[in-house]
C-alpha cells in the first residue's frame, strides 16, 4: 500500500483517534465486568477531570510532568535509544532542585533563584544519564539495562541522602525540610487571583508554561538544528550516519544528556511547584508512564502535549472514579494500559483497514469526477 497516497491527517489524526476509541470500548467492557455503567463511569471521569477549575488544575498538573518525562523518551528514541531511565533522572533532578531551594531559598530573590533551579534540574538529570550514555557509546552496553539499573541506584541514593543528610533532626518522616516560601513556584490560581479571576486551589503552577516552551524548543532542536539532524540520522540508519561522517558516540552522549535534562525538569513541577520539599518516591512512576505518553504522541513534541493531556485526564479522572465508585486504585493503571496497548503495541492494527477505506473512497471520488468531466465535454 503506497504510503505517499495517504494524507497526513489520516496518519496523525484518524488512526490515533480510532485506537483511543477502541481502547475506550475495551475499558467499557472492564467497567461492565465491575458492574459499573460505562457511560456513567465516563461521565464521572470527564466531570472529575474537566468539570471544574479544581479538576482542570489537577489534570494540567499531571500533564506537565508527563510532558517532561515523555520528551525525555522521545528525544532518545529519535536516536534509536530506548531511555527507560526517566524515573531515576527525574529523581536526581529533584535532588538538584531541592539543594538549590534549601540552600538559596529566602537568601536570593525568586527571579534569581528560578533560573538556578532550572539549571540544577537539567544538570543533575543530565549527569545521571551520562554514565549509561558513555557505557552505550564506548562499551556497547545496552541502554535499556543500564538505565533501569540506574533507576534503582537513584532510589537507593535518595533514600540514603534523605535519611542521613536531608531529613531534619528530630523528625520521623523521611523527607527534607520544607523550602522557604520565597523559593516556591507560584500556583496558577494564586496568579489569577491577582487579576481578580477566581479558580479553585490546585497544584497547577507556572511550570506548565515552561513545559510548553520546552516542548517547542525540542521541536526546534530536533527538526531545525544540525544536532537534531544528526540525532535523527543516527536513529534512522546508524551505518549510513557513520559513513556520512557523523560521530556516533558523541551523538549518543549528547542525546542522553538532553534526555536526562528533560526528565530532570519534572522536579520543578513536583518539588518546587507542589511538594516544596524532597520526598520519597516523589516521581510516582511518571517516568515509566512517560514511555507510554511518548509512544501515543508518536515521539513528536506536539503529539506528546496532546497525549500528556490524555494521560492527565486518565489520572485525574481515575481518581474521581475511585471516589465515586470505590474501585481499586489500580483501575487507573488498567485504563492507561489499555491506551498503551491499542496506541502503542497494536498501533498498526487499524492502520491498513483505515488506509484501504480511504483509498477506495478516493478511487470512487476520482472516477465520479472523471465521468462528470467526460459528460461535460
GROMACS .gro file of C-alpha atoms in nm:
model
  377
    1UNK     CA    1   0.000   0.000   0.000
    2UNK     CA    2   0.151   0.327  -0.108
    3UNK     CA    3   0.219   0.547   0.192
    4UNK     CA    4   0.261   0.855  -0.029
    5UNK     CA    5  -0.106   0.846  -0.125
    6UNK     CA    6  -0.223   0.858   0.235
    7UNK     CA    7  -0.270   1.217   0.361
    8UNK     CA    8  -0.106   1.316   0.686
    9UNK     CA    9  -0.438   1.380   0.863
   10UNK     CA   10  -0.516   1.010   0.828
   11UNK     CA   11  -0.186   0.907   0.987
   12UNK     CA   12  -0.165   1.161   1.269
   13UNK     CA   13  -0.537   1.215   1.330
   14UNK     CA   14  -0.779   0.941   1.227
   15UNK     CA   15  -0.568   0.636   1.315
   16UNK     CA   16  -0.465   0.752   1.668
   17UNK     CA   17  -0.821   0.863   1.748
   18UNK     CA   18  -0.954   0.526   1.630
   19UNK     CA   19  -0.704   0.346   1.852
   20UNK     CA   20  -0.814   0.551   2.152
   21UNK     CA   21  -1.180   0.477   2.076
   22UNK     CA   22  -1.106   0.103   2.066
   23UNK     CA   23  -0.924   0.137   2.399
   24UNK     CA   24  -1.234   0.318   2.535
   25UNK     CA   25  -1.455   0.030   2.421
   26UNK     CA   26  -1.225  -0.221   2.590
   27UNK     CA   27  -1.233  -0.006   2.906
   28UNK     CA   28  -1.613  -0.012   2.884
   29UNK     CA   29  -1.605  -0.391   2.895
   30UNK     CA   30  -1.390  -0.371   3.208
   31UNK     CA   31  -1.647  -0.143   3.372
   32UNK     CA   32  -1.928  -0.381   3.277
   33UNK     CA   33  -1.733  -0.659   3.448
   34UNK     CA   34  -1.719  -0.438   3.759
   35UNK     CA   35  -2.098  -0.382   3.740
   36UNK     CA   36  -2.046  -0.015   3.655
   37UNK     CA   37  -2.231   0.152   3.370
   38UNK     CA   38  -1.951   0.254   3.126
   39UNK     CA   39  -2.131   0.576   3.027
   40UNK     CA   40  -2.173   0.674   3.393
   41UNK     CA   41  -1.806   0.596   3.454
   42UNK     CA   42  -1.703   0.807   3.154
   43UNK     CA   43  -1.922   1.092   3.271
   44UNK     CA   44  -1.761   1.078   3.617
   45UNK     CA   45  -1.413   1.080   3.469
   46UNK     CA   46  -1.485   1.371   3.233
   47UNK     CA   47  -1.659   1.565   3.508
   48UNK     CA   48  -1.376   1.497   3.753
   49UNK     CA   49  -1.104   1.596   3.507
   50UNK     CA   50  -1.266   1.886   3.318
   51UNK     CA   51  -1.584   1.977   3.502
   52UNK     CA   52  -1.434   2.234   3.738
   53UNK     CA   53  -1.135   2.456   3.787
   54UNK     CA   54  -1.018   2.212   4.053
   55UNK     CA   55  -1.034   1.922   3.805
   56UNK     CA   56  -0.864   2.120   3.530
   57UNK     CA   57  -0.591   2.220   3.774
   58UNK     CA   58  -0.504   1.861   3.864
   59UNK     CA   59  -0.534   1.739   3.504
   60UNK     CA   60  -0.293   2.006   3.377
   61UNK     CA   61  -0.063   1.947   3.674
   62UNK     CA   62  -0.025   1.578   3.582
   63UNK     CA   63   0.003   1.678   3.215
   64UNK     CA   64   0.301   1.899   3.296
   65UNK     CA   65   0.500   1.613   3.446
   66UNK     CA   66   0.411   1.378   3.161
   67UNK     CA   67   0.534   1.630   2.901
   68UNK     CA   68   0.883   1.632   3.053
   69UNK     CA   69   0.921   1.256   3.100
   70UNK     CA   70   0.773   1.180   2.756
   71UNK     CA   71   1.004   1.428   2.583
   72UNK     CA   72   1.297   1.256   2.756
   73UNK     CA   73   1.189   0.928   2.597
   74UNK     CA   74   1.113   1.082   2.256
   75UNK     CA   75   1.450   1.255   2.212
   76UNK     CA   76   1.635   0.933   2.292
   77UNK     CA   77   1.405   0.734   2.064
   78UNK     CA   78   1.489   0.964   1.773
   79UNK     CA   79   1.848   0.848   1.816
   80UNK     CA   80   1.744   0.483   1.828
   81UNK     CA   81   1.785   0.467   2.207
   82UNK     CA   82   1.520   0.341   2.448
   83UNK     CA   83   1.562   0.556   2.757
   84UNK     CA   84   1.385   0.383   3.045
   85UNK     CA   85   1.577   0.587   3.300
   86UNK     CA   86   1.338   0.883   3.318
   87UNK     CA   87   1.232   0.771   3.666
   88UNK     CA   88   1.586   0.796   3.806
   89UNK     CA   89   1.680   1.106   3.607
   90UNK     CA   90   1.375   1.291   3.738
   91UNK     CA   91   1.453   1.172   4.092
   92UNK     CA   92   1.810   1.303   4.078
   93UNK     CA   93   1.684   1.622   3.911
   94UNK     CA   94   1.468   1.666   4.221
   95UNK     CA   95   1.783   1.643   4.431
   96UNK     CA   96   1.935   1.931   4.236
   97UNK     CA   97   1.623   2.145   4.269
   98UNK     CA   98   1.596   2.062   4.639
   99UNK     CA   99   1.955   2.153   4.716
  100UNK     CA  100   1.917   2.487   4.539
  101UNK     CA  101   1.593   2.570   4.721
  102UNK     CA  102   1.724   2.456   5.060
  103UNK     CA  103   2.048   2.648   5.017
  104UNK     CA  104   1.933   2.968   4.847
  105UNK     CA  105   1.564   2.990   4.933
  106UNK     CA  106   1.499   3.311   5.125
  107UNK     CA  107   1.851   3.439   5.059
  108UNK     CA  108   1.819   3.543   4.695
  109UNK     CA  109   1.521   3.685   4.505
  110UNK     CA  110   1.295   3.433   4.334
  111UNK     CA  111   1.374   3.585   3.995
  112UNK     CA  112   1.738   3.486   4.054
  113UNK     CA  113   1.671   3.152   4.219
  114UNK     CA  114   1.434   3.020   3.949
  115UNK     CA  115   1.693   3.010   3.666
  116UNK     CA  116   1.941   2.845   3.902
  117UNK     CA  117   1.692   2.575   3.999
  118UNK     CA  118   1.606   2.517   3.630
  119UNK     CA  119   1.976   2.474   3.552
  120UNK     CA  120   2.021   2.247   3.854
  121UNK     CA  121   1.730   2.024   3.745
  122UNK     CA  122   1.878   1.993   3.397
  123UNK     CA  123   2.238   1.938   3.511
  124UNK     CA  124   2.156   1.676   3.777
  125UNK     CA  125   1.922   1.490   3.540
  126UNK     CA  126   2.174   1.503   3.256
  127UNK     CA  127   2.464   1.386   3.472
  128UNK     CA  128   2.258   1.088   3.587
  129UNK     CA  129   2.213   0.990   3.221
  130UNK     CA  130   2.581   1.044   3.138
  131UNK     CA  131   2.720   0.712   3.264
  132UNK     CA  132   2.462   0.493   3.081
  133UNK     CA  133   2.524   0.708   2.772
  134UNK     CA  134   2.902   0.661   2.793
  135UNK     CA  135   2.864   0.286   2.850
  136UNK     CA  136   2.641   0.266   2.543
  137UNK     CA  137   2.862   0.487   2.327
  138UNK     CA  138   3.203   0.342   2.410
  139UNK     CA  139   3.135  -0.007   2.550
  140UNK     CA  140   2.821  -0.114   2.370
  141UNK     CA  141   2.626  -0.170   2.693
  142UNK     CA  142   2.255  -0.186   2.625
  143UNK     CA  143   2.093   0.143   2.724
  144UNK     CA  144   1.775  -0.030   2.846
  145UNK     CA  145   1.963  -0.239   3.100
  146UNK     CA  146   2.185   0.040   3.228
  147UNK     CA  147   1.907   0.298   3.261
  148UNK     CA  148   1.688   0.051   3.451
  149UNK     CA  149   1.977  -0.022   3.688
  150UNK     CA  150   2.032   0.350   3.739
  151UNK     CA  151   1.667   0.389   3.838
  152UNK     CA  152   1.728   0.154   4.131
  153UNK     CA  153   2.059   0.324   4.214
  154UNK     CA  154   1.886   0.664   4.215
  155UNK     CA  155   1.616   0.538   4.452
  156UNK     CA  156   1.875   0.391   4.689
  157UNK     CA  157   2.091   0.705   4.676
  158UNK     CA  158   1.795   0.931   4.753
  159UNK     CA  159   1.690   0.709   5.044
  160UNK     CA  160   2.040   0.732   5.187
  161UNK     CA  161   2.065   1.109   5.144
  162UNK     CA  162   1.721   1.172   5.289
  163UNK     CA  163   1.776   0.953   5.594
  164UNK     CA  164   2.130   1.061   5.680
  165UNK     CA  165   2.165   1.418   5.547
  166UNK     CA  166   1.844   1.588   5.433
  167UNK     CA  167   1.594   1.480   5.699
  168UNK     CA  168   1.564   1.745   5.973
  169UNK     CA  169   1.688   1.634   6.313
  170UNK     CA  170   1.411   1.512   6.543
  171UNK     CA  171   1.158   1.425   6.272
  172UNK     CA  172   1.038   1.077   6.186
  173UNK     CA  173   0.923   1.138   5.827
  174UNK     CA  174   1.184   1.057   5.566
  175UNK     CA  175   1.167   1.387   5.380
  176UNK     CA  176   1.365   1.709   5.366
  177UNK     CA  177   1.276   2.034   5.538
  178UNK     CA  178   1.013   2.249   5.369
  179UNK     CA  179   1.169   2.507   5.138
  180UNK     CA  180   1.148   2.874   5.221
  181UNK     CA  181   0.825   3.016   5.075
  182UNK     CA  182   1.028   3.264   4.870
  183UNK     CA  183   1.153   2.975   4.653
  184UNK     CA  184   0.813   2.826   4.568
  185UNK     CA  185   0.697   2.842   4.207
  186UNK     CA  186   0.366   3.032   4.211
  187UNK     CA  187   0.043   2.842   4.164
  188UNK     CA  188  -0.181   2.938   3.873
  189UNK     CA  189  -0.481   3.007   4.098
  190UNK     CA  190  -0.268   3.246   4.303
  191UNK     CA  191  -0.162   3.436   3.989
  192UNK     CA  192  -0.518   3.454   3.857
  193UNK     CA  193  -0.636   3.587   4.194
  194UNK     CA  194  -0.409   3.889   4.147
  195UNK     CA  195  -0.610   3.978   3.836
  196UNK     CA  196  -0.942   3.918   4.011
  197UNK     CA  197  -1.002   3.577   3.846
  198UNK     CA  198  -1.116   3.309   4.088
  199UNK     CA  199  -1.005   2.949   4.039
  200UNK     CA  200  -1.020   2.658   4.282
  201UNK     CA  201  -0.690   2.581   4.453
  202UNK     CA  202  -0.489   2.305   4.283
  203UNK     CA  203  -0.123   2.202   4.241
  204UNK     CA  204  -0.111   2.356   3.891
  205UNK     CA  205   0.177   2.600   3.882
  206UNK     CA  206   0.378   2.809   3.639
  207UNK     CA  207   0.588   2.507   3.541
  208UNK     CA  208   0.325   2.427   3.278
  209UNK     CA  209   0.439   2.736   3.086
  210UNK     CA  210   0.797   2.608   3.097
  211UNK     CA  211   0.678   2.264   2.982
  212UNK     CA  212   0.514   2.411   2.671
  213UNK     CA  213   0.822   2.624   2.597
  214UNK     CA  214   1.046   2.318   2.634
  215UNK     CA  215   0.821   2.112   2.403
  216UNK     CA  216   0.852   2.379   2.133
  217UNK     CA  217   1.228   2.404   2.194
  218UNK     CA  218   1.262   2.028   2.150
  219UNK     CA  219   1.081   2.052   1.815
  220UNK     CA  220   1.321   2.327   1.705
  221UNK     CA  221   1.619   2.128   1.833
  222UNK     CA  222   1.523   1.806   1.652
  223UNK     CA  223   1.396   1.946   1.322
  224UNK     CA  224   1.572   2.281   1.282
  225UNK     CA  225   1.930   2.230   1.406
  226UNK     CA  226   2.232   2.036   1.286
  227UNK     CA  227   2.248   1.844   1.615
  228UNK     CA  228   1.886   1.739   1.574
  229UNK     CA  229   1.955   1.626   1.218
  230UNK     CA  230   2.248   1.416   1.339
  231UNK     CA  231   2.034   1.258   1.611
  232UNK     CA  232   1.760   1.167   1.365
  233UNK     CA  233   2.016   1.040   1.116
  234UNK     CA  234   2.172   0.808   1.372
  235UNK     CA  235   1.826   0.686   1.474
  236UNK     CA  236   1.723   0.620   1.114
  237UNK     CA  237   2.037   0.442   1.000
  238UNK     CA  238   2.348   0.448   1.217
  239UNK     CA  239   2.565   0.282   0.948
  240UNK     CA  240   2.474   0.546   0.691
  241UNK     CA  241   2.522   0.819   0.950
  242UNK     CA  242   2.871   0.687   1.032
  243UNK     CA  243   2.952   0.668   0.661
  244UNK     CA  244   2.835   1.030   0.630
  245UNK     CA  245   3.090   1.140   0.887
  246UNK     CA  246   2.871   1.168   1.197
  247UNK     CA  247   3.049   1.088   1.523
  248UNK     CA  248   2.809   0.825   1.666
  249UNK     CA  249   2.944   0.813   2.026
  250UNK     CA  250   2.929   1.192   2.052
  251UNK     CA  251   2.569   1.198   1.926
  252UNK     CA  252   2.465   0.920   2.167
  253UNK     CA  253   2.608   1.107   2.464
  254UNK     CA  254   2.454   1.438   2.351
  255UNK     CA  255   2.115   1.271   2.311
  256UNK     CA  256   2.118   1.114   2.655
  257UNK     CA  257   2.234   1.436   2.818
  258UNK     CA  258   1.939   1.619   2.660
  259UNK     CA  259   1.702   1.337   2.760
  260UNK     CA  260   1.827   1.340   3.119
  261UNK     CA  261   1.791   1.718   3.141
  262UNK     CA  262   1.433   1.697   3.013
  263UNK     CA  263   1.344   1.432   3.272
  264UNK     CA  264   1.507   1.643   3.543
  265UNK     CA  265   1.273   1.933   3.463
  266UNK     CA  266   0.988   1.729   3.607
  267UNK     CA  267   1.125   1.813   3.953
  268UNK     CA  268   1.033   2.178   3.901
  269UNK     CA  269   0.668   2.083   3.881
  270UNK     CA  270   0.657   1.826   4.160
  271UNK     CA  271   0.918   1.954   4.406
  272UNK     CA  272   0.945   2.330   4.368
  273UNK     CA  273   0.589   2.384   4.244
  274UNK     CA  274   0.389   2.145   4.461
  275UNK     CA  275   0.553   1.949   4.747
  276UNK     CA  276   0.806   2.222   4.841
  277UNK     CA  277   1.031   1.953   4.984
  278UNK     CA  278   1.208   1.636   4.872
  279UNK     CA  279   1.005   1.325   4.948
  280UNK     CA  280   1.048   0.954   4.893
  281UNK     CA  281   0.906   0.820   4.567
  282UNK     CA  282   0.813   1.168   4.450
  283UNK     CA  283   0.835   1.067   4.083
  284UNK     CA  284   0.550   0.819   4.141
  285UNK     CA  285   0.603   0.608   3.826
  286UNK     CA  286   0.561   0.912   3.597
  287UNK     CA  287   0.898   0.835   3.444
  288UNK     CA  288   0.767   0.499   3.321
  289UNK     CA  289   0.431   0.645   3.215
  290UNK     CA  290   0.625   0.892   3.003
  291UNK     CA  291   0.721   0.599   2.779
  292UNK     CA  292   0.355   0.534   2.703
  293UNK     CA  293   0.288   0.905   2.651
  294UNK     CA  294   0.576   0.928   2.403
  295UNK     CA  295   0.451   0.623   2.213
  296UNK     CA  296   0.099   0.761   2.196
  297UNK     CA  297   0.231   1.102   2.087
  298UNK     CA  298   0.435   0.938   1.808
  299UNK     CA  299   0.753   1.082   1.966
  300UNK     CA  300   0.664   1.426   1.833
  301UNK     CA  301   0.652   1.722   2.076
  302UNK     CA  302   0.308   1.834   1.954
  303UNK     CA  303   0.170   1.482   1.980
  304UNK     CA  304   0.328   1.445   2.325
  305UNK     CA  305   0.150   1.756   2.454
  306UNK     CA  306  -0.185   1.612   2.340
  307UNK     CA  307  -0.103   1.264   2.474
  308UNK     CA  308   0.004   1.417   2.807
  309UNK     CA  309  -0.336   1.586   2.833
  310UNK     CA  310  -0.496   1.247   2.766
  311UNK     CA  311  -0.296   1.078   3.041
  312UNK     CA  312  -0.360   1.372   3.272
  313UNK     CA  313  -0.729   1.313   3.212
  314UNK     CA  314  -0.691   0.941   3.285
  315UNK     CA  315  -0.500   1.009   3.608
  316UNK     CA  316  -0.735   1.274   3.745
  317UNK     CA  317  -1.049   1.111   3.605
  318UNK     CA  318  -0.939   0.779   3.751
  319UNK     CA  319  -0.906   0.941   4.094
  320UNK     CA  320  -1.262   1.067   4.062
  321UNK     CA  321  -1.367   0.716   3.966
  322UNK     CA  322  -1.218   0.578   4.286
  323UNK     CA  323  -1.408   0.839   4.487
  324UNK     CA  324  -1.742   0.780   4.311
  325UNK     CA  325  -1.740   0.401   4.281
  326UNK     CA  326  -1.478   0.295   4.536
  327UNK     CA  327  -1.292   0.095   4.272
  328UNK     CA  328  -0.937  -0.021   4.324
  329UNK     CA  329  -0.672   0.245   4.265
  330UNK     CA  330  -0.509   0.015   4.012
  331UNK     CA  331  -0.805   0.065   3.776
  332UNK     CA  332  -0.623   0.378   3.658
  333UNK     CA  333  -0.325   0.160   3.564
  334UNK     CA  334  -0.560  -0.072   3.375
  335UNK     CA  335  -0.705   0.221   3.178
  336UNK     CA  336  -0.359   0.352   3.097
  337UNK     CA  337  -0.254   0.002   2.997
  338UNK     CA  338  -0.543  -0.028   2.751
  339UNK     CA  339  -0.449   0.303   2.589
  340UNK     CA  340  -0.087   0.187   2.570
  341UNK     CA  341  -0.192  -0.148   2.425
  342UNK     CA  342  -0.401  -0.007   2.143
  343UNK     CA  343  -0.197   0.309   2.080
  344UNK     CA  344   0.144   0.150   2.116
  345UNK     CA  345   0.167  -0.226   2.084
  346UNK     CA  346  -0.131  -0.253   1.845
  347UNK     CA  347  -0.093   0.086   1.680
  348UNK     CA  348  -0.085  -0.070   1.332
  349UNK     CA  349  -0.390  -0.291   1.386
  350UNK     CA  350  -0.629  -0.036   1.231
  351UNK     CA  351  -0.373   0.128   1.002
  352UNK     CA  352  -0.425  -0.082   0.692
  353UNK     CA  353  -0.806  -0.110   0.715
  354UNK     CA  354  -0.841   0.268   0.752
  355UNK     CA  355  -0.595   0.338   0.471
  356UNK     CA  356  -0.775   0.086   0.248
  357UNK     CA  357  -1.109   0.257   0.319
  358UNK     CA  358  -0.963   0.595   0.231
  359UNK     CA  359  -0.806   0.469  -0.092
  360UNK     CA  360  -1.135   0.307  -0.200
  361UNK     CA  361  -1.319   0.631  -0.123
  362UNK     CA  362  -1.060   0.839  -0.314
  363UNK     CA  363  -1.073   0.600  -0.611
  364UNK     CA  364  -1.454   0.624  -0.634
  365UNK     CA  365  -1.441   1.002  -0.599
  366UNK     CA  366  -1.185   1.034  -0.879
  367UNK     CA  367  -1.388   0.803  -1.103
  368UNK     CA  368  -1.702   1.008  -1.046
  369UNK     CA  369  -1.509   1.327  -1.118
  370UNK     CA  370  -1.370   1.183  -1.444
  371UNK     CA  371  -1.718   1.073  -1.554
  372UNK     CA  372  -1.857   1.420  -1.480
  373UNK     CA  373  -1.579   1.587  -1.681
  374UNK     CA  374  -1.638   1.345  -1.970
  375UNK     CA  375  -2.012   1.420  -1.967
  376UNK     CA  376  -1.950   1.796  -1.967
  377UNK     CA  377  -1.706   1.761  -2.262
   0.00000   0.00000   0.00000
